[in-house]
């Protein structure tokens, strides 16, 4: 009987454990909103934005449709009031500590609890915590938040300076810079409760944060957990991390605890081509008198990462070492997933990162005009073996340097670095996107009429923020040394030094109107941006217009580059037929983008180890739009995405066509030597072999090898417009590639006749009697495993679908080469 009583008492104590610290999500309460000065009160969704709340209440039309964006700019100039009521129980009000945690307020917010002002918020990126116990009461409580116009607040700050900073009011406002409009995105300056609001109840103590430091040796890894605990009651507490336990005596207030843990024979975290992204699970329990008062869980990947910059005969290297091994970086820049950020869910991040893994990427750069992403993004990158280049959210401008602004940024950095630093995927922090380049190369001083004193002050403010405050705060906040890069790029693409050291954003192609072949000359040590626009699929256009014409208001508004369509057309004229039909123009624009990306990536990878990184612009979109993305807003893959997947394979052929010869390289990013048979064919479009070379080839680990060079004399009387080159390398796995000697518009193609064999509901086998170039299948049920591909006689092409194969139509380059289709 005594034993039973003891067990029951112990179970009761465990139930109390759960009550020691818990949260209540106020987002699930009934919320309303109204425009300040207006009497109409409408239901609101939290988290949300004022734009989406107005849309849900049918007060505005779809912001993404046609040119509706231009009709909705009034919203950013108004103040908006959000309100809810919630009940507090006897149990809740009796707790020793009650805190209100606002995980994200957008942006200038005055918060009132039961009529008393408890908070003035001024930063989109920060978490705001208030001791709510003095303001709460048993029964009904009222929470009101007034959001002031961020545009007006920015203009007020702008008026305080004797000079004008580039980009006007946005630089004074700590909120996502892209919301003020970009050359791929609309202007929707949002307001609202963009992340959840929690009431947190706790007694005795609570875990504020957990950081960790790693020291990895061959046979063991030592982890030291740095645990910050806020104790309401001093005394003895126990901390347990998995099977390890340690006692601590805490003082009232904040305590920093050191807890070492050793792992024998550790498994390291790798990107996928180097190994397994292994993660260790840790649960941290804080107990007092055998009762759990708080707990935290985290996953940790054991890794070392270095940015190697060493002087060499060319300049200075720029590459990453992961666990001591040089890593060639293949990836993309990401922008936020939506103009209205609360619409982004975990499944959207999963789809985004699935597209990165599909395309053989090992790094994503979170661009500086956006946000610190949600934890879900970094969690998935941890699991998938994707490194993250994280920009601090400053972009393409110069920023103020007054004390209030700097203090605000400092706390923003502390909070977000604390939140993100435990992620295995986190590789590098970067101060900003293109601010340094803009100051030195974009002519701001002349355009804005700065005096010598103005320029000196603005540059000193830049140094203070990006060379002092941010890196110093980063170092002070972390327990493991982080990599910090002041600004991307290191030098502007018009300067020679941009290609011999640091990272470069090469925009000679597109902005400079240079031909794609210029990519082969302009190869930097690490290319962090390059790209070319294409149009999204027809179905994406139909989401915002019913009139597929270039003079349609929706088509015009969903191209944010002033001469975007004109630029696409000019490049198209160089290499492709220019179709008259809108559908075909979409198709050829995507082929054009894919061609440019392949030439660029081939040039980068062929230059290894001089070049050790290729991050193209850009992976995704914030809305349906013609842009540089390889996957559109609806997750529809463009032709470039399939080409990039092939170009980023760990073992790949690259080609360089010069005046007198064609150079063929084999690139091996794997950590083992590869030996096999290499065959090079020249074939006509009927599949007939015109020439053939066969050789034994050894490509060493992490090496580029020049395997063959074809002199122009080898072609003799062959018509280069009627043949192509095909390469094969069999090292146990078969690598194949095709190369064409002339521009696509000059190919003398024949009409292909396809044979289709449906293997199952998701799988289709395709053969052809003639070379079929850039074969596109429109699948009703989503993306295919391959698309926009070439297939020649004798080959069997197998394509699979995500859900079901139902091909509604198809086309190849031959179809748009026919005379009646060309403008």
CSV table of N, CA, C and O in Angstrom, one decimal, residues 444-534:
chain,number,residue,atom,x,y,z
A,444,UNK,N,26.3,56.6,-56.6
A,444,UNK,CA,25.3,57.3,-55.7
A,444,UNK,C,25.8,58.7,-55.3
A,444,UNK,O,25.0,59.6,-55.2
A,445,UNK,N,27.1,58.8,-55.0
A,445,UNK,CA,27.6,60.1,-54.6
A,445,UNK,C,27.3,61.2,-55.6
A,445,UNK,O,26.8,62.3,-55.2
A,446,UNK,N,27.4,60.9,-56.8
A,446,UNK,CA,27.1,62.0,-57.9
A,446,UNK,C,25.6,62.1,-58.1
A,446,UNK,O,25.1,63.3,-58.1
A,447,UNK,N,24.9,61.0,-58.1
A,447,UNK,CA,23.5,61.1,-58.3
A,447,UNK,C,22.8,61.9,-57.2
A,447,UNK,O,21.8,62.6,-57.5
A,448,UNK,N,23.2,61.7,-56.0
A,448,UNK,CA,22.5,62.3,-54.8
A,448,UNK,C,23.2,63.6,-54.4
A,448,UNK,O,22.8,64.2,-53.4
A,449,UNK,N,24.3,64.0,-55.1
A,449,UNK,CA,24.9,65.3,-54.8
A,449,UNK,C,25.5,65.4,-53.5
A,449,UNK,O,25.5,66.5,-52.8
A,450,UNK,N,26.2,64.4,-53.0
A,450,UNK,CA,26.9,64.4,-51.7
A,450,UNK,C,28.1,65.4,-51.7
A,450,UNK,O,28.8,65.4,-52.6
A,451,UNK,N,28.2,66.1,-50.6
A,451,UNK,CA,29.4,66.9,-50.4
A,451,UNK,C,30.5,65.9,-49.9
A,451,UNK,O,30.2,64.7,-49.5
A,452,UNK,N,31.7,66.4,-49.8
A,452,UNK,CA,32.8,65.5,-49.2
A,452,UNK,C,32.5,65.1,-47.8
A,452,UNK,O,32.7,63.9,-47.4
A,453,UNK,N,31.9,66.0,-47.0
A,453,UNK,CA,31.5,65.7,-45.7
A,453,UNK,C,30.4,64.6,-45.6
A,453,UNK,O,30.4,63.7,-44.7
A,454,UNK,N,29.4,64.8,-46.5
A,454,UNK,CA,28.3,63.8,-46.5
A,454,UNK,C,28.9,62.4,-46.8
A,454,UNK,O,28.6,61.4,-46.1
A,455,UNK,N,29.7,62.3,-47.8
A,455,UNK,CA,30.3,61.0,-48.2
A,455,UNK,C,31.1,60.4,-47.1
A,455,UNK,O,31.0,59.2,-46.8
A,456,UNK,N,31.9,61.2,-46.4
A,456,UNK,CA,32.7,60.7,-45.3
A,456,UNK,C,31.8,60.2,-44.2
A,456,UNK,O,32.1,59.1,-43.7
A,457,UNK,N,30.7,60.9,-43.9
A,457,UNK,CA,29.9,60.5,-42.8
A,457,UNK,C,29.1,59.2,-43.2
A,457,UNK,O,29.0,58.2,-42.4
A,458,UNK,N,28.6,59.1,-44.4
A,458,UNK,CA,27.9,57.9,-44.8
A,458,UNK,C,28.8,56.7,-44.8
A,458,UNK,O,28.4,55.6,-44.4
A,459,UNK,N,30.1,56.8,-45.3
A,459,UNK,CA,31.0,55.7,-45.3
A,459,UNK,C,31.4,55.3,-43.9
A,459,UNK,O,31.5,54.1,-43.6
A,460,UNK,N,31.6,56.3,-43.0
A,460,UNK,CA,31.9,56.0,-41.6
A,460,UNK,C,30.8,55.2,-41.0
A,460,UNK,O,31.0,54.3,-40.2
A,461,UNK,N,29.5,55.5,-41.3
A,461,UNK,CA,28.4,54.8,-40.8
A,461,UNK,C,28.4,53.4,-41.3
A,461,UNK,O,28.0,52.4,-40.6
A,462,UNK,N,28.8,53.2,-42.6
A,462,UNK,CA,28.9,51.9,-43.1
A,462,UNK,C,29.9,51.0,-42.3
A,462,UNK,O,29.6,49.9,-41.9
A,463,UNK,N,31.1,51.6,-42.1
A,463,UNK,CA,32.1,50.9,-41.4
A,463,UNK,C,31.7,50.5,-40.0
A,463,UNK,O,31.9,49.4,-39.5
A,464,UNK,N,31.0,51.5,-39.3
A,464,UNK,CA,30.6,51.3,-38.0
A,464,UNK,C,29.6,50.1,-37.9
A,464,UNK,O,29.7,49.3,-36.9
A,465,UNK,N,28.7,50.0,-38.9
A,465,UNK,CA,27.7,48.9,-38.9
A,465,UNK,C,28.2,47.6,-39.3
A,465,UNK,O,28.0,46.6,-38.6
A,466,UNK,N,28.9,47.6,-40.5
A,466,UNK,CA,29.2,46.3,-41.1
A,466,UNK,C,30.6,45.8,-40.8
A,466,UNK,O,30.9,44.6,-40.9
A,467,UNK,N,31.5,46.6,-40.4
A,467,UNK,CA,32.9,46.2,-40.0
A,467,UNK,C,33.1,46.2,-38.5
A,467,UNK,O,34.1,45.6,-38.1
A,468,UNK,N,32.2,46.8,-37.8
A,468,UNK,CA,32.4,46.8,-36.3
A,468,UNK,C,31.2,46.2,-35.6
A,468,UNK,O,31.3,45.1,-35.0
A,469,UNK,N,30.1,46.9,-35.6
A,469,UNK,CA,29.0,46.4,-34.7
A,469,UNK,C,28.5,45.0,-35.0
A,469,UNK,O,28.4,44.2,-34.1
A,470,UNK,N,28.2,44.7,-36.3
A,470,UNK,CA,27.7,43.3,-36.6
A,470,UNK,C,28.7,42.2,-36.3
A,470,UNK,O,28.4,41.3,-35.6
A,471,UNK,N,30.0,42.3,-36.8
A,471,UNK,CA,30.9,41.2,-36.5
A,471,UNK,C,31.3,41.1,-35.0
A,471,UNK,O,31.4,40.0,-34.5
A,472,UNK,N,31.3,42.3,-34.3
A,472,UNK,CA,31.7,42.2,-32.9
A,472,UNK,C,30.5,41.6,-32.1
A,472,UNK,O,30.7,40.8,-31.2
A,473,UNK,N,29.3,42.0,-32.5
A,473,UNK,CA,28.1,41.4,-31.8
A,473,UNK,C,28.0,39.9,-32.1
A,473,UNK,O,27.7,39.1,-31.2
A,474,UNK,N,28.3,39.5,-33.3
A,474,UNK,CA,28.3,38.1,-33.7
A,474,UNK,C,29.3,37.3,-32.9
A,474,UNK,O,29.0,36.2,-32.3
A,475,UNK,N,30.5,37.8,-32.7
A,475,UNK,CA,31.5,37.1,-31.9
A,475,UNK,C,31.1,37.1,-30.4
A,475,UNK,O,31.3,36.1,-29.8
A,476,UNK,N,30.5,38.2,-29.9
A,476,UNK,CA,30.1,38.2,-28.5
A,476,UNK,C,28.9,37.3,-28.2
A,476,UNK,O,28.8,36.8,-27.1
A,477,UNK,N,28.1,37.0,-29.2
A,477,UNK,CA,26.9,36.3,-29.0
A,477,UNK,C,27.1,34.8,-29.1
A,477,UNK,O,26.4,34.0,-28.5
A,478,UNK,N,28.1,34.4,-29.9
A,478,UNK,CA,28.3,32.9,-30.1
A,478,UNK,C,29.4,32.4,-29.2
A,478,UNK,O,30.3,33.1,-28.8
A,479,UNK,N,29.4,31.1,-29.0
A,479,UNK,CA,30.4,30.4,-28.2
A,479,UNK,C,31.3,29.6,-29.2
A,479,UNK,O,32.4,29.2,-28.8
A,480,UNK,N,30.9,29.5,-30.4
A,480,UNK,CA,31.8,28.8,-31.5
A,480,UNK,C,32.0,29.9,-32.5
A,480,UNK,O,31.1,30.6,-33.0
A,481,UNK,N,33.3,30.1,-32.9
A,481,UNK,CA,33.7,31.1,-33.9
A,481,UNK,C,32.9,30.9,-35.2
A,481,UNK,O,32.8,29.8,-35.7
A,482,UNK,N,32.3,32.0,-35.6
A,482,UNK,CA,31.5,32.0,-36.9
A,482,UNK,C,32.3,32.6,-38.0
A,482,UNK,O,33.1,33.5,-37.8
A,483,UNK,N,32.0,32.2,-39.2
A,483,UNK,CA,32.6,32.9,-40.4
A,483,UNK,C,31.8,34.1,-40.7
A,483,UNK,O,30.6,34.1,-40.8
A,484,UNK,N,32.5,35.3,-40.9
A,484,UNK,CA,31.8,36.5,-41.2
A,484,UNK,C,32.4,37.1,-42.5
A,484,UNK,O,33.7,37.3,-42.5
A,485,UNK,N,31.6,37.5,-43.4
A,485,UNK,CA,32.1,38.1,-44.7
A,485,UNK,C,31.4,39.5,-44.7
A,485,UNK,O,30.1,39.5,-44.7
A,486,UNK,N,32.1,40.5,-44.9
A,486,UNK,CA,31.6,41.9,-44.7
A,486,UNK,C,30.4,42.2,-45.7
A,486,UNK,O,29.4,42.7,-45.3
A,487,UNK,N,30.6,41.9,-46.9
A,487,UNK,CA,29.7,42.3,-48.0
A,487,UNK,C,29.8,41.4,-49.2
A,487,UNK,O,31.0,41.0,-49.5
A,488,UNK,N,28.7,41.0,-49.8
A,488,UNK,CA,28.8,40.2,-51.0
A,488,UNK,C,28.3,41.1,-52.2
A,488,UNK,O,27.1,41.6,-52.1
A,489,UNK,N,29.1,41.4,-53.2
A,489,UNK,CA,30.4,40.8,-53.5
A,489,UNK,C,31.5,41.6,-52.9
A,489,UNK,O,31.3,42.7,-52.4
A,490,UNK,N,32.7,41.1,-52.9
A,490,UNK,CA,33.9,41.8,-52.4
A,490,UNK,C,34.2,43.0,-53.3
A,490,UNK,O,34.6,44.0,-52.8
A,491,UNK,N,34.1,42.8,-54.6
A,491,UNK,CA,34.4,43.8,-55.6
A,491,UNK,C,33.3,43.8,-56.7
A,491,UNK,O,32.8,42.8,-57.0
A,492,UNK,N,33.1,45.0,-57.3
A,492,UNK,CA,32.1,45.1,-58.4
A,492,UNK,C,32.6,44.3,-59.6
A,492,UNK,O,33.8,44.2,-59.9
A,493,UNK,N,31.7,43.8,-60.5
A,493,UNK,CA,32.0,42.9,-61.6
A,493,UNK,C,32.8,43.7,-62.7
A,493,UNK,O,33.3,43.0,-63.6
A,494,UNK,N,32.8,45.0,-62.7
A,494,UNK,CA,33.6,45.7,-63.6
A,494,UNK,C,35.0,45.9,-63.3
A,494,UNK,O,35.8,46.5,-64.1
A,495,UNK,N,35.4,45.4,-62.1
A,495,UNK,CA,36.8,45.6,-61.7
A,495,UNK,C,37.6,44.3,-61.8
A,495,UNK,O,37.1,43.2,-61.5
A,496,UNK,N,38.8,44.4,-62.2
A,496,UNK,CA,39.7,43.2,-62.5
A,496,UNK,C,39.8,42.3,-61.2
A,496,UNK,O,39.8,41.1,-61.3
A,497,UNK,N,39.9,43.0,-60.1
A,497,UNK,CA,40.1,42.3,-58.8
A,497,UNK,C,39.0,41.4,-58.4
A,497,UNK,O,39.1,40.4,-57.7
A,498,UNK,N,37.8,41.7,-59.0
A,498,UNK,CA,36.6,40.9,-58.7
A,498,UNK,C,36.8,39.4,-59.1
A,498,UNK,O,36.2,38.5,-58.6
A,499,UNK,N,37.7,39.2,-60.1
A,499,UNK,CA,37.9,37.8,-60.6
A,499,UNK,C,39.1,37.1,-60.1
A,499,UNK,O,39.4,36.0,-60.5
A,500,UNK,N,39.9,37.8,-59.2
A,500,UNK,CA,41.1,37.2,-58.7
A,500,UNK,C,41.0,36.9,-57.2
A,500,UNK,O,41.9,36.2,-56.7
A,501,UNK,N,40.0,37.5,-56.5
A,501,UNK,CA,39.9,37.2,-55.0
A,501,UNK,C,38.5,37.5,-54.6
A,501,UNK,O,37.7,38.2,-55.3
A,502,UNK,N,38.1,37.0,-53.4
A,502,UNK,CA,36.8,37.2,-52.9
A,502,UNK,C,35.7,36.6,-53.7
A,502,UNK,O,35.9,35.7,-54.5
A,503,UNK,N,34.5,37.0,-53.5
A,503,UNK,CA,33.4,36.6,-54.3
A,503,UNK,C,32.9,37.7,-55.2
A,503,UNK,O,33.3,38.8,-55.1
A,504,UNK,N,32.2,37.3,-56.3
A,504,UNK,CA,31.8,38.2,-57.3
A,504,UNK,C,30.4,38.0,-57.7
A,504,UNK,O,29.9,36.8,-57.7
A,505,UNK,N,29.6,39.1,-58.0
A,505,UNK,CA,28.3,39.0,-58.6
A,505,UNK,C,28.6,39.4,-60.1
A,505,UNK,O,28.8,40.6,-60.4
A,506,UNK,N,28.5,38.4,-61.0
A,506,UNK,CA,28.8,38.8,-62.4
A,506,UNK,C,27.5,39.1,-63.1
A,506,UNK,O,26.7,38.1,-63.4
A,507,UNK,N,27.3,40.3,-63.5
A,507,UNK,CA,26.1,40.7,-64.2
A,507,UNK,C,26.4,41.4,-65.6
A,507,UNK,O,25.6,42.1,-66.1
A,508,UNK,N,27.6,41.0,-66.1
A,508,UNK,CA,27.9,41.5,-67.5
A,508,UNK,C,26.9,40.9,-68.5
A,508,UNK,O,26.4,41.5,-69.4
A,509,UNK,N,26.5,39.6,-68.2
A,509,UNK,CA,25.4,39.0,-68.9
A,509,UNK,C,24.1,39.5,-68.2
A,509,UNK,O,24.0,39.4,-67.0
A,510,UNK,N,23.2,39.9,-69.0
A,510,UNK,CA,21.9,40.6,-68.6
A,510,UNK,C,22.1,42.1,-68.4
A,510,UNK,O,21.8,42.8,-69.4
A,511,UNK,N,22.6,42.6,-67.3
A,511,UNK,CA,22.7,44.0,-67.1
A,511,UNK,C,23.7,44.6,-68.1
A,511,UNK,O,23.4,45.7,-68.6
A,512,UNK,N,24.8,44.0,-68.4
A,512,UNK,CA,25.7,44.5,-69.4
A,512,UNK,C,25.5,44.1,-70.8
A,512,UNK,O,26.3,44.5,-71.7
A,513,UNK,N,24.5,43.3,-71.1
A,513,UNK,CA,24.1,42.8,-72.4
A,513,UNK,C,25.2,42.1,-73.1
A,513,UNK,O,25.3,41.9,-74.3
A,514,UNK,N,26.2,41.6,-72.3
A,514,UNK,CA,27.3,40.8,-72.9
A,514,UNK,C,26.8,39.4,-73.3
A,514,UNK,O,25.8,38.9,-72.7
A,515,UNK,N,27.3,38.7,-74.3
A,515,UNK,CA,26.8,37.4,-74.7
A,515,UNK,C,27.1,36.4,-73.7
A,515,UNK,O,28.0,36.5,-72.8
A,516,UNK,N,26.4,35.3,-73.8
A,516,UNK,CA,26.6,34.2,-72.8
A,516,UNK,C,28.0,33.7,-72.8
A,516,UNK,O,28.5,33.2,-71.8
A,517,UNK,N,28.7,33.7,-74.0
A,517,UNK,CA,30.0,33.2,-74.0
A,517,UNK,C,31.0,34.0,-73.1
A,517,UNK,O,32.1,33.5,-72.8
A,518,UNK,N,30.6,35.2,-72.7
A,518,UNK,CA,31.4,36.0,-71.8
A,518,UNK,C,31.6,35.3,-70.5
A,518,UNK,O,32.5,35.5,-69.7
A,519,UNK,N,30.6,34.4,-70.1
A,519,UNK,CA,30.7,33.6,-68.9
A,519,UNK,C,32.0,32.8,-68.8
A,519,UNK,O,32.6,32.6,-67.8
A,520,UNK,N,32.5,32.4,-70.0
A,520,UNK,CA,33.7,31.6,-70.1
A,520,UNK,C,35.0,32.4,-69.8
A,520,UNK,O,36.0,31.8,-69.4
A,521,UNK,N,34.9,33.7,-69.9
A,521,UNK,CA,36.0,34.6,-69.6
A,521,UNK,C,35.9,35.1,-68.2
A,521,UNK,O,37.0,35.2,-67.5
A,522,UNK,N,34.7,35.5,-67.7
A,522,UNK,CA,34.5,36.2,-66.4
A,522,UNK,C,34.3,35.1,-65.3
A,522,UNK,O,33.2,35.0,-64.8
A,523,UNK,N,35.3,34.4,-65.0
A,523,UNK,CA,35.2,33.4,-64.0
A,523,UNK,C,36.0,33.9,-62.7
A,523,UNK,O,37.2,34.1,-62.7
A,524,UNK,N,35.2,34.0,-61.6
A,524,UNK,CA,35.8,34.5,-60.4
A,524,UNK,C,36.2,33.3,-59.5
A,524,UNK,O,36.0,32.2,-59.8
A,525,UNK,N,36.8,33.6,-58.3
A,525,UNK,CA,37.1,32.6,-57.4
A,525,UNK,C,35.9,31.9,-56.8
A,525,UNK,O,35.9,30.7,-56.4
A,526,UNK,N,34.8,32.7,-56.6
A,526,UNK,CA,33.6,32.2,-56.1
A,526,UNK,C,32.5,33.1,-56.6
A,526,UNK,O,32.5,34.3,-56.3
A,527,UNK,N,31.6,32.6,-57.5
A,527,UNK,CA,30.6,33.4,-58.1
A,527,UNK,C,29.3,33.3,-57.3
A,527,UNK,O,28.6,32.3,-57.4
A,528,UNK,N,29.0,34.4,-56.6
A,528,UNK,CA,27.8,34.3,-55.7
A,528,UNK,C,26.5,34.8,-56.3
A,528,UNK,O,25.5,34.6,-55.7
A,529,UNK,N,26.6,35.4,-57.5
A,529,UNK,CA,25.4,35.8,-58.2
A,529,UNK,C,25.7,35.8,-59.7
A,529,UNK,O,26.8,36.3,-60.1
A,530,UNK,N,24.8,35.3,-60.5
A,530,UNK,CA,24.8,35.4,-62.0
A,530,UNK,C,23.5,34.9,-62.4
A,530,UNK,O,22.8,34.1,-61.7
A,531,UNK,N,23.0,35.3,-63.6
A,531,UNK,CA,21.7,34.7,-63.9
A,531,UNK,C,21.1,35.4,-65.2
A,531,UNK,O,21.6,36.3,-65.7
A,532,UNK,N,19.9,34.9,-65.5
A,532,UNK,CA,19.2,35.3,-66.7
A,532,UNK,C,17.7,35.1,-66.5
A,532,UNK,O,17.3,34.1,-65.9
A,533,UNK,N,16.9,36.0,-67.0
A,533,UNK,CA,15.4,35.8,-66.8
A,533,UNK,C,14.8,34.8,-67.8
A,533,UNK,O,15.3,34.6,-68.9
A,534,UNK,N,13.7,34.3,-67.4
A,534,UNK,CA,12.8,33.6,-68.3
A,534,UNK,C,11.4,33.8,-67.8
A,534,UNK,O,11.1,34.2,-66.7
